[in-house]
Coordinates of C-alpha atoms and ligand atoms in Angstrom, one line a residue:
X124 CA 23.3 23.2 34.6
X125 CA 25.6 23.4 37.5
X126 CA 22.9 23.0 40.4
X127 CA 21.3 19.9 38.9
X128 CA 21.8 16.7 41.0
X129 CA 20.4 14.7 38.2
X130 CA 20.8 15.7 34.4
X131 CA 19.5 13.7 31.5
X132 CA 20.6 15.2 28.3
X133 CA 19.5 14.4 24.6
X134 CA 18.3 10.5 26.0
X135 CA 17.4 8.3 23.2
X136 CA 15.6 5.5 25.0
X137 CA 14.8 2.5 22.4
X138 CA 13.3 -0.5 22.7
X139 CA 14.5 -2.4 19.0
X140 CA 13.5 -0.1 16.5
X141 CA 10.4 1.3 18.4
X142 CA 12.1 5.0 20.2
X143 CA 10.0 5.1 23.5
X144 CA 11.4 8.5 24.7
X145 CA 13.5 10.6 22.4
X146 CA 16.0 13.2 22.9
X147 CA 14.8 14.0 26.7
X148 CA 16.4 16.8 28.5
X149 CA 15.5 17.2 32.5
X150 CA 17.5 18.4 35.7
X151 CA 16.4 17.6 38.5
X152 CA 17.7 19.4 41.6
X153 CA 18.9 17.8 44.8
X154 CA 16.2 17.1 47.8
X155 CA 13.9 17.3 45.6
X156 CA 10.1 15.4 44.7
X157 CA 9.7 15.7 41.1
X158 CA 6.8 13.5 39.8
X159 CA 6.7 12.3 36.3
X160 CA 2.9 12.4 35.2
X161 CA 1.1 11.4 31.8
X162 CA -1.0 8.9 30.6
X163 CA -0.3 5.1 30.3
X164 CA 2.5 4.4 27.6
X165 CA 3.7 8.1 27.5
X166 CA 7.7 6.6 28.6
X167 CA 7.7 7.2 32.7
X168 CA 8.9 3.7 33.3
X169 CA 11.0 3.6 30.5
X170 CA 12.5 7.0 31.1
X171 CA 13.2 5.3 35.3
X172 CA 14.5 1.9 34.2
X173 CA 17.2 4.2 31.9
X174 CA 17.9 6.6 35.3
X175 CA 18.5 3.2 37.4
X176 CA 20.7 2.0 34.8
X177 CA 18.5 -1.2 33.9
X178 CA 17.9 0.0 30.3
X179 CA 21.1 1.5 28.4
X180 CA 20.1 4.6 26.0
X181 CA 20.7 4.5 22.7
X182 CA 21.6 8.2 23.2
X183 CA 23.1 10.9 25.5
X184 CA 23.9 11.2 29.1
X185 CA 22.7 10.4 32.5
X186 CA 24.9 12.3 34.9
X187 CA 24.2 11.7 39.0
X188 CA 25.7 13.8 41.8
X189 CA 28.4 15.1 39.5
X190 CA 29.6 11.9 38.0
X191 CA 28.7 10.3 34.3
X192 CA 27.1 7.3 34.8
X193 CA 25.7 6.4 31.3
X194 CA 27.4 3.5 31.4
X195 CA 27.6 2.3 35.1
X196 CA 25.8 -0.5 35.8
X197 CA 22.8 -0.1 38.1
X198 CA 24.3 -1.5 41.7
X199 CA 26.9 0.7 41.1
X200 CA 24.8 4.1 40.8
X201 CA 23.3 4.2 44.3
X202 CA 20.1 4.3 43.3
X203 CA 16.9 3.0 45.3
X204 CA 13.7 1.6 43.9
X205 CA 10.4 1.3 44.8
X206 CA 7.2 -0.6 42.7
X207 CA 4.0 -1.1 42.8
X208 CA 4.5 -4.4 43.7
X209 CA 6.4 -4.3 47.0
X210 CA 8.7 -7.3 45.8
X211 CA 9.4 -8.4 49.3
X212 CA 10.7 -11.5 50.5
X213 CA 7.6 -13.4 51.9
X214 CA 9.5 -15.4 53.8
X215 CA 11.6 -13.0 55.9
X216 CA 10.6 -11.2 59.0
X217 CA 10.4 -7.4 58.0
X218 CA 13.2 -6.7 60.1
X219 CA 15.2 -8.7 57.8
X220 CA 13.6 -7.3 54.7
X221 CA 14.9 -4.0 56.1
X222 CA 18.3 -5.4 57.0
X223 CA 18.9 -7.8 53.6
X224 CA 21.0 -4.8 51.4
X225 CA 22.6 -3.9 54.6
X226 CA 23.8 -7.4 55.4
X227 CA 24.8 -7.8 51.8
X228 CA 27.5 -5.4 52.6
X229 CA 28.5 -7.0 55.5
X230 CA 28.4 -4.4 57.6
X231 CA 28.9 -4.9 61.2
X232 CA 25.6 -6.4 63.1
X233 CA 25.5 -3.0 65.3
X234 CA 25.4 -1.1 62.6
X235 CA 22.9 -3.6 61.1
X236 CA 20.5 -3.1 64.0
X237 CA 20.5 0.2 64.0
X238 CA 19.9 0.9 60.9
X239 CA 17.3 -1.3 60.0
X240 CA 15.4 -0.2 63.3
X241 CA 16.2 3.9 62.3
X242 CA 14.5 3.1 58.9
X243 CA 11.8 1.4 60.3
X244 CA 11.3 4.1 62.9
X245 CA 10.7 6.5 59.5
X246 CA 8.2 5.0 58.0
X247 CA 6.5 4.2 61.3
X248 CA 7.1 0.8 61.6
X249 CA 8.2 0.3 64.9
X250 CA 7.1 -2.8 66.7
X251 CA 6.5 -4.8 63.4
X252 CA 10.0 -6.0 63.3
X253 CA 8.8 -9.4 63.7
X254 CA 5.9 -9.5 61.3
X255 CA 6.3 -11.3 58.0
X256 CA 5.1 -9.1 54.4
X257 CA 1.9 -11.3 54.6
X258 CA 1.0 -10.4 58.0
X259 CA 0.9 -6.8 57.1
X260 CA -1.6 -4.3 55.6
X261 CA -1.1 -3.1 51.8
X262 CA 0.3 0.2 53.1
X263 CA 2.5 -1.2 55.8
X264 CA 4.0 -3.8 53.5
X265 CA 4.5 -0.4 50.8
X266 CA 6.4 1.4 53.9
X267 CA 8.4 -1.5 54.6
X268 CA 9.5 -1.5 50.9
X269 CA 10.6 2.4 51.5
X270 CA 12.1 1.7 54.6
X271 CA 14.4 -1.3 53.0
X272 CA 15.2 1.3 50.4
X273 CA 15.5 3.9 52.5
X274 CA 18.6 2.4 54.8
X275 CA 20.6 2.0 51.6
X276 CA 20.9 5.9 51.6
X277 CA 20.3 6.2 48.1
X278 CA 21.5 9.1 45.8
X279 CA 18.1 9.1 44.2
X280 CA 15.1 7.5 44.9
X281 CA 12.6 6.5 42.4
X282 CA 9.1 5.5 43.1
X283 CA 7.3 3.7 40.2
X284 CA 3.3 4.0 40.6
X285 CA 4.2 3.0 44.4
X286 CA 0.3 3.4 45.7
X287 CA -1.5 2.1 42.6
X288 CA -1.9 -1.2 44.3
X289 CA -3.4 0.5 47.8
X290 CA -7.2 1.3 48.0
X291 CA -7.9 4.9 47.8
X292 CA -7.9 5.6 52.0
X293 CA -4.5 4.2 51.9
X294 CA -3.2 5.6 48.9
X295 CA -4.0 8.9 50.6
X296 CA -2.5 8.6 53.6
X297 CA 0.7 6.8 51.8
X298 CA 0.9 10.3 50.1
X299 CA 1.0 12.3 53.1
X300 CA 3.6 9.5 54.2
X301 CA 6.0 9.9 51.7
X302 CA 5.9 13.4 51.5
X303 CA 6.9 13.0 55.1
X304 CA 9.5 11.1 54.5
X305 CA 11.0 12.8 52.2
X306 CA 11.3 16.1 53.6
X307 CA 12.6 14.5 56.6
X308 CA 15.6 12.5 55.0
X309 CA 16.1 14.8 52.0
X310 CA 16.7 11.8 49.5
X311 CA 15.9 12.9 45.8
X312 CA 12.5 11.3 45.0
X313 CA 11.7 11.0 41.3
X314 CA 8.0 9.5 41.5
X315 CA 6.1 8.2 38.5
X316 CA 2.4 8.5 38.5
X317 CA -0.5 8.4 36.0
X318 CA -2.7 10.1 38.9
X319 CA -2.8 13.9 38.5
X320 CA -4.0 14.4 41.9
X321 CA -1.2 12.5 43.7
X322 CA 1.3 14.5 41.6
X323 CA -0.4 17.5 42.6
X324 CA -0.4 16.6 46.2
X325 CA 3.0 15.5 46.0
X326 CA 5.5 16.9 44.0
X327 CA 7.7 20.0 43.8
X328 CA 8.0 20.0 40.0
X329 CA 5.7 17.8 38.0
X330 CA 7.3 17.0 34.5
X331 CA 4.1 16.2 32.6
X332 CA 4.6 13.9 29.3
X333 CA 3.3 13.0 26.2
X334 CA 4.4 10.1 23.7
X335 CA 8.2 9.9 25.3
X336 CA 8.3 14.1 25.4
X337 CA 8.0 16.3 28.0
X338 CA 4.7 18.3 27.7
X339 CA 4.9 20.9 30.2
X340 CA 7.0 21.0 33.2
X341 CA 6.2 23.4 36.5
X342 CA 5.4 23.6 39.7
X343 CA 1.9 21.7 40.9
X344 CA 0.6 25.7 41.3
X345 CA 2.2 26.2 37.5
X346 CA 0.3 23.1 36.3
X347 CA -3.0 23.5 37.5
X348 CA -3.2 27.4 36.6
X349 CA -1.5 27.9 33.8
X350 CA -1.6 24.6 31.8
X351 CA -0.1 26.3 28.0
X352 CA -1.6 22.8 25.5
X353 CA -4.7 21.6 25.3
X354 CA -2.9 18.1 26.7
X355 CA -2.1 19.5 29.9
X356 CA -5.4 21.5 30.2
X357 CA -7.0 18.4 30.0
X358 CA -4.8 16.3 32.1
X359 CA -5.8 19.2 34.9
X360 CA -9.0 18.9 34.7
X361 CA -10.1 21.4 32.2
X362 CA -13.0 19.1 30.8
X363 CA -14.6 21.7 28.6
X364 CA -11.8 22.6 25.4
X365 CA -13.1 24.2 22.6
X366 CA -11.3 25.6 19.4
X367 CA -12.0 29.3 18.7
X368 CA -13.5 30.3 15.3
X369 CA -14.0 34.2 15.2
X370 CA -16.4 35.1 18.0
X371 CA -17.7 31.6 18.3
X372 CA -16.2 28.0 19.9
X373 CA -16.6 25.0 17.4
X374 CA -16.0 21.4 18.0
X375 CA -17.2 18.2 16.2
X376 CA -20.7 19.0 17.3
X377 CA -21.4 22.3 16.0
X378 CA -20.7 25.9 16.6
X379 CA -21.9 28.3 20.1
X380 CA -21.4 32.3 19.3
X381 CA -19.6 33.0 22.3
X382 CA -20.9 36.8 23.0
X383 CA -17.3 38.1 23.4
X384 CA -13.2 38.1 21.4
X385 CA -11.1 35.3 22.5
X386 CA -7.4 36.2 21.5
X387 CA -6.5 32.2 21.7
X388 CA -6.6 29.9 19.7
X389 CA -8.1 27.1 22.3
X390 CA -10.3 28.3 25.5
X391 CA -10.6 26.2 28.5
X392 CA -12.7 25.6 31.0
X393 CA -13.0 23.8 34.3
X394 CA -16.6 22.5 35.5
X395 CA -16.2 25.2 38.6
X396 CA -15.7 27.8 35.9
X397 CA -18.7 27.0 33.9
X398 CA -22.3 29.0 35.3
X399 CA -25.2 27.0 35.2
X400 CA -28.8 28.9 35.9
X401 CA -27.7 32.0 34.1
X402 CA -25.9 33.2 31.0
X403 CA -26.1 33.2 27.0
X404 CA -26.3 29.9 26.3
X405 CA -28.5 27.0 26.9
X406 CA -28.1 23.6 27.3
X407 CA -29.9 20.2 28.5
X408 CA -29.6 18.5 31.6
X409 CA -28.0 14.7 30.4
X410 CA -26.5 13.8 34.1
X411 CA -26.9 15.4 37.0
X412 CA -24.9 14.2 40.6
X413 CA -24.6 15.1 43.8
X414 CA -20.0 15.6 44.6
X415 CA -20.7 16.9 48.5
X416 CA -19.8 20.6 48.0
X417 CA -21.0 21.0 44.8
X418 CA -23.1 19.5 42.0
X419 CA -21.9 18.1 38.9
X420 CA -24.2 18.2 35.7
X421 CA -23.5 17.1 32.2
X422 CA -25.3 19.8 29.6
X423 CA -26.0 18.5 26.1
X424 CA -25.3 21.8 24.2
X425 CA -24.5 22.9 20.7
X426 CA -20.9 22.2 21.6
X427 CA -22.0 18.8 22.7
X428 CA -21.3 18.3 26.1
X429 CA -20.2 20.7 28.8
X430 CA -19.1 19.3 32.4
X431 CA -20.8 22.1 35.1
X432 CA -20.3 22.3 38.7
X433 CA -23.0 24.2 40.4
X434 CA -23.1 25.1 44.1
X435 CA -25.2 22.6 46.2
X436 CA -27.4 25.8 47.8
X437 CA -29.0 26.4 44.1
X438 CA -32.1 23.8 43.5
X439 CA -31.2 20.7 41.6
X440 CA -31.9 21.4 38.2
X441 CA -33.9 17.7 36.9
X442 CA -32.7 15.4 34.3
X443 CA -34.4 16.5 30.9
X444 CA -34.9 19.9 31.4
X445 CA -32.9 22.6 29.7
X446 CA -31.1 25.1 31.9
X447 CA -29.4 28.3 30.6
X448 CA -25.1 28.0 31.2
X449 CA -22.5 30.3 30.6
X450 CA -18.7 29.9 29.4
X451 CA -17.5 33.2 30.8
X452 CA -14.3 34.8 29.8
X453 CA -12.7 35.4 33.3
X454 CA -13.0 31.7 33.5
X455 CA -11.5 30.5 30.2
X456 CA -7.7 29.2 29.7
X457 CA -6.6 30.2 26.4
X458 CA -4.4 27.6 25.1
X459 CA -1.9 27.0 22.4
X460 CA -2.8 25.2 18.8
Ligands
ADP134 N1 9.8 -4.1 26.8 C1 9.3 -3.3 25.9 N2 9.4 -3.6 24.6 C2 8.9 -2.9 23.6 N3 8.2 -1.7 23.8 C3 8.1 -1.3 25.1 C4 8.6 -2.1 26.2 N4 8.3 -1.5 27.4 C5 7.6 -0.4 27.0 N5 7.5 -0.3 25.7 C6 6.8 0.8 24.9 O1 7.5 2.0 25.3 C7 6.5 3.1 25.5 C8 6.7 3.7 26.9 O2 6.3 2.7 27.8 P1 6.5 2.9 29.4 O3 7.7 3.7 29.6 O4 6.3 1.6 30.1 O5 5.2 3.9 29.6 P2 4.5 4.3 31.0 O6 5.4 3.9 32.2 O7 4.5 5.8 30.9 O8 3.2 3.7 31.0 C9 5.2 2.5 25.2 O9 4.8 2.8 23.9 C10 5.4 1.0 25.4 O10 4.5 0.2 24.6
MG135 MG1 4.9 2.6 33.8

């Protein structure tokens, strides 16, 4: 691929005898957010420790900005990091957290200064020169870790679960933040996250994995439409999946005629696509919550149990009582086996 900035090809990533991510192929293209989103153990670390060169592959190539560097060691890639935990020097002021990889060049002390203050001005941290880490918020000591990145002028940028650690306010300002950021300097971000939301928000291209293998890969628009597997329905908040049997949905619980022909082999549903008050089937009220603009029941059915939003304008159906739902087919996701 001549227009990829970042190209891992065939990479064997091994920890002993255990493969963690094998044969991965991904290009990533330059300026751009790509999130890597799965669940816990699915290789996203794993698969950024190999792109920063602190875990060799057992296999294939890792090629940056035109250059091999499978075997280059990490300092020497010019790549930035970012973690969860903001590793900063407690000690220092967070000008000179900024400044330490700049004075570690020895660059001259103008160019220090202005440097350091132009990637503190980024991540709006103007004024805080003087503050130390622990004299800062969660979410100004995470900008201050993206600013000291930042004035490195990495190639590639790579963000492991950087607003895990920030309560939810924060982590969703953070987003807005680094999206900011990112537009504005055009660094490469590769940004691991187990948070479907946050990669939804964020990305350009969200490479979605399972068990060291890329899943599906696709725009946030792609994803949330047109999951193909019932892994990435799920993962995008289809909550009802049911394998199709003839004219009926089965699953562990039982069997539910479905009325209609499905020509997949899996149908989907989101909670918003599900009708609740009307249709076919009929179901009892298990858990019933009130989400702001809508409703949220849980419906014990012959299915077992079906997640329904219902608008908040129709009456509150009570706990206990059976209410008639309806899995219609404009709604459903067909899926791949
Ligand atoms: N240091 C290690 N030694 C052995 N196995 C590891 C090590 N680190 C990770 N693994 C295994 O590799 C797989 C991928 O882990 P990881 O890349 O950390 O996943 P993620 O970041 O997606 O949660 C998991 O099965 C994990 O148990
Ligand atoms: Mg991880």
């Amino acid at each position: 691929m001549s227009d990829a900035f970042v190209s891992l090809t065939d990479l064997t990533l091994s920890y002993g005898q255990t493969v963690a991510v094998p044969n991965l192929n991904l290009d990533i293209v330059e300026g751009e957010l790509i999130a890597l989103l799965g669940p816990s153990g699915c290789g996203k670390t794993t698969t950024m420790r190999a792109i920063a060169g602190l875990m060799p592959p057992a296999q294939g190539r890792i090629v940056i900005d035109g250059a091999d560097v499978t075997r280059v060691p990490a300092n020497k890639r010019g790549i930035g990091l970012v973690f969860q935990s903001y590793a900063l020097f407690p000690h220092l002021s967070a000008f000179e957290n900024v400044a330490f990889g700049l004075r570690l060049q020895k660059l001259p002390q103008a160019q220090i200064r202005a440097k350091t203050e132009a990637g503190m001005a980024t991540v709006g941290l103007t004024g805080f020169e003087a503050r130390k880490p622990g004299e800062m918020s969660g979410g100004q000591q995470q900008r201050l870790a993206l600013a000291r990145s930042l004035v490195m002028q990495p190639k590639v940028l790579l963000l492991d679960e950087p607003l895990s650690n920030l309560d939810a306010r924060l982590r969703l300002e953070m987003r807005n933040e680094l999206q900011r950021v990112q537009k504005e300097t055009g660094i490469t971000m590769v940004f691991v996250t187990h948070d479907q939301s946050e990669a939804l928000a964020l990305a350009d291209r969200i490479v979605l994995m399972k068990d060291g293998k890329i899943e599906q890969l696709g725009t946030p628009a792609e994803l949330y439409a047109r999951p193909d597997t019932a892994f990435a329905a799920d993962f995008m908040g289809f909550e009802n999946i049911f394998r199709v049997e003839g004219d009926a949905l089965v699953s562990d619980s039982g069997r539910l005629p479905l009325g209609y022909q499905a020509s997949a082999q899996i149908l989907a549903w989101r909670p918003g696509g599900v009708g609740v008050g009307a249709g076919p089937h009929r179901g009892r009220v298990i858990a019933s919550s009130f989400a702001g603009g809508h409703r949220e029941y849980v419906l014990d059915s012959a299915l077992g149990q079906i997640k329904a939003d219902a608008p908040i304008d129709v009456p509150e159906v009570p706990i206990g009582q059976d209410v008639a739902f309806d899995l219609p087919q404009d709604t459903a996701r067909p899926l791949a086996a």
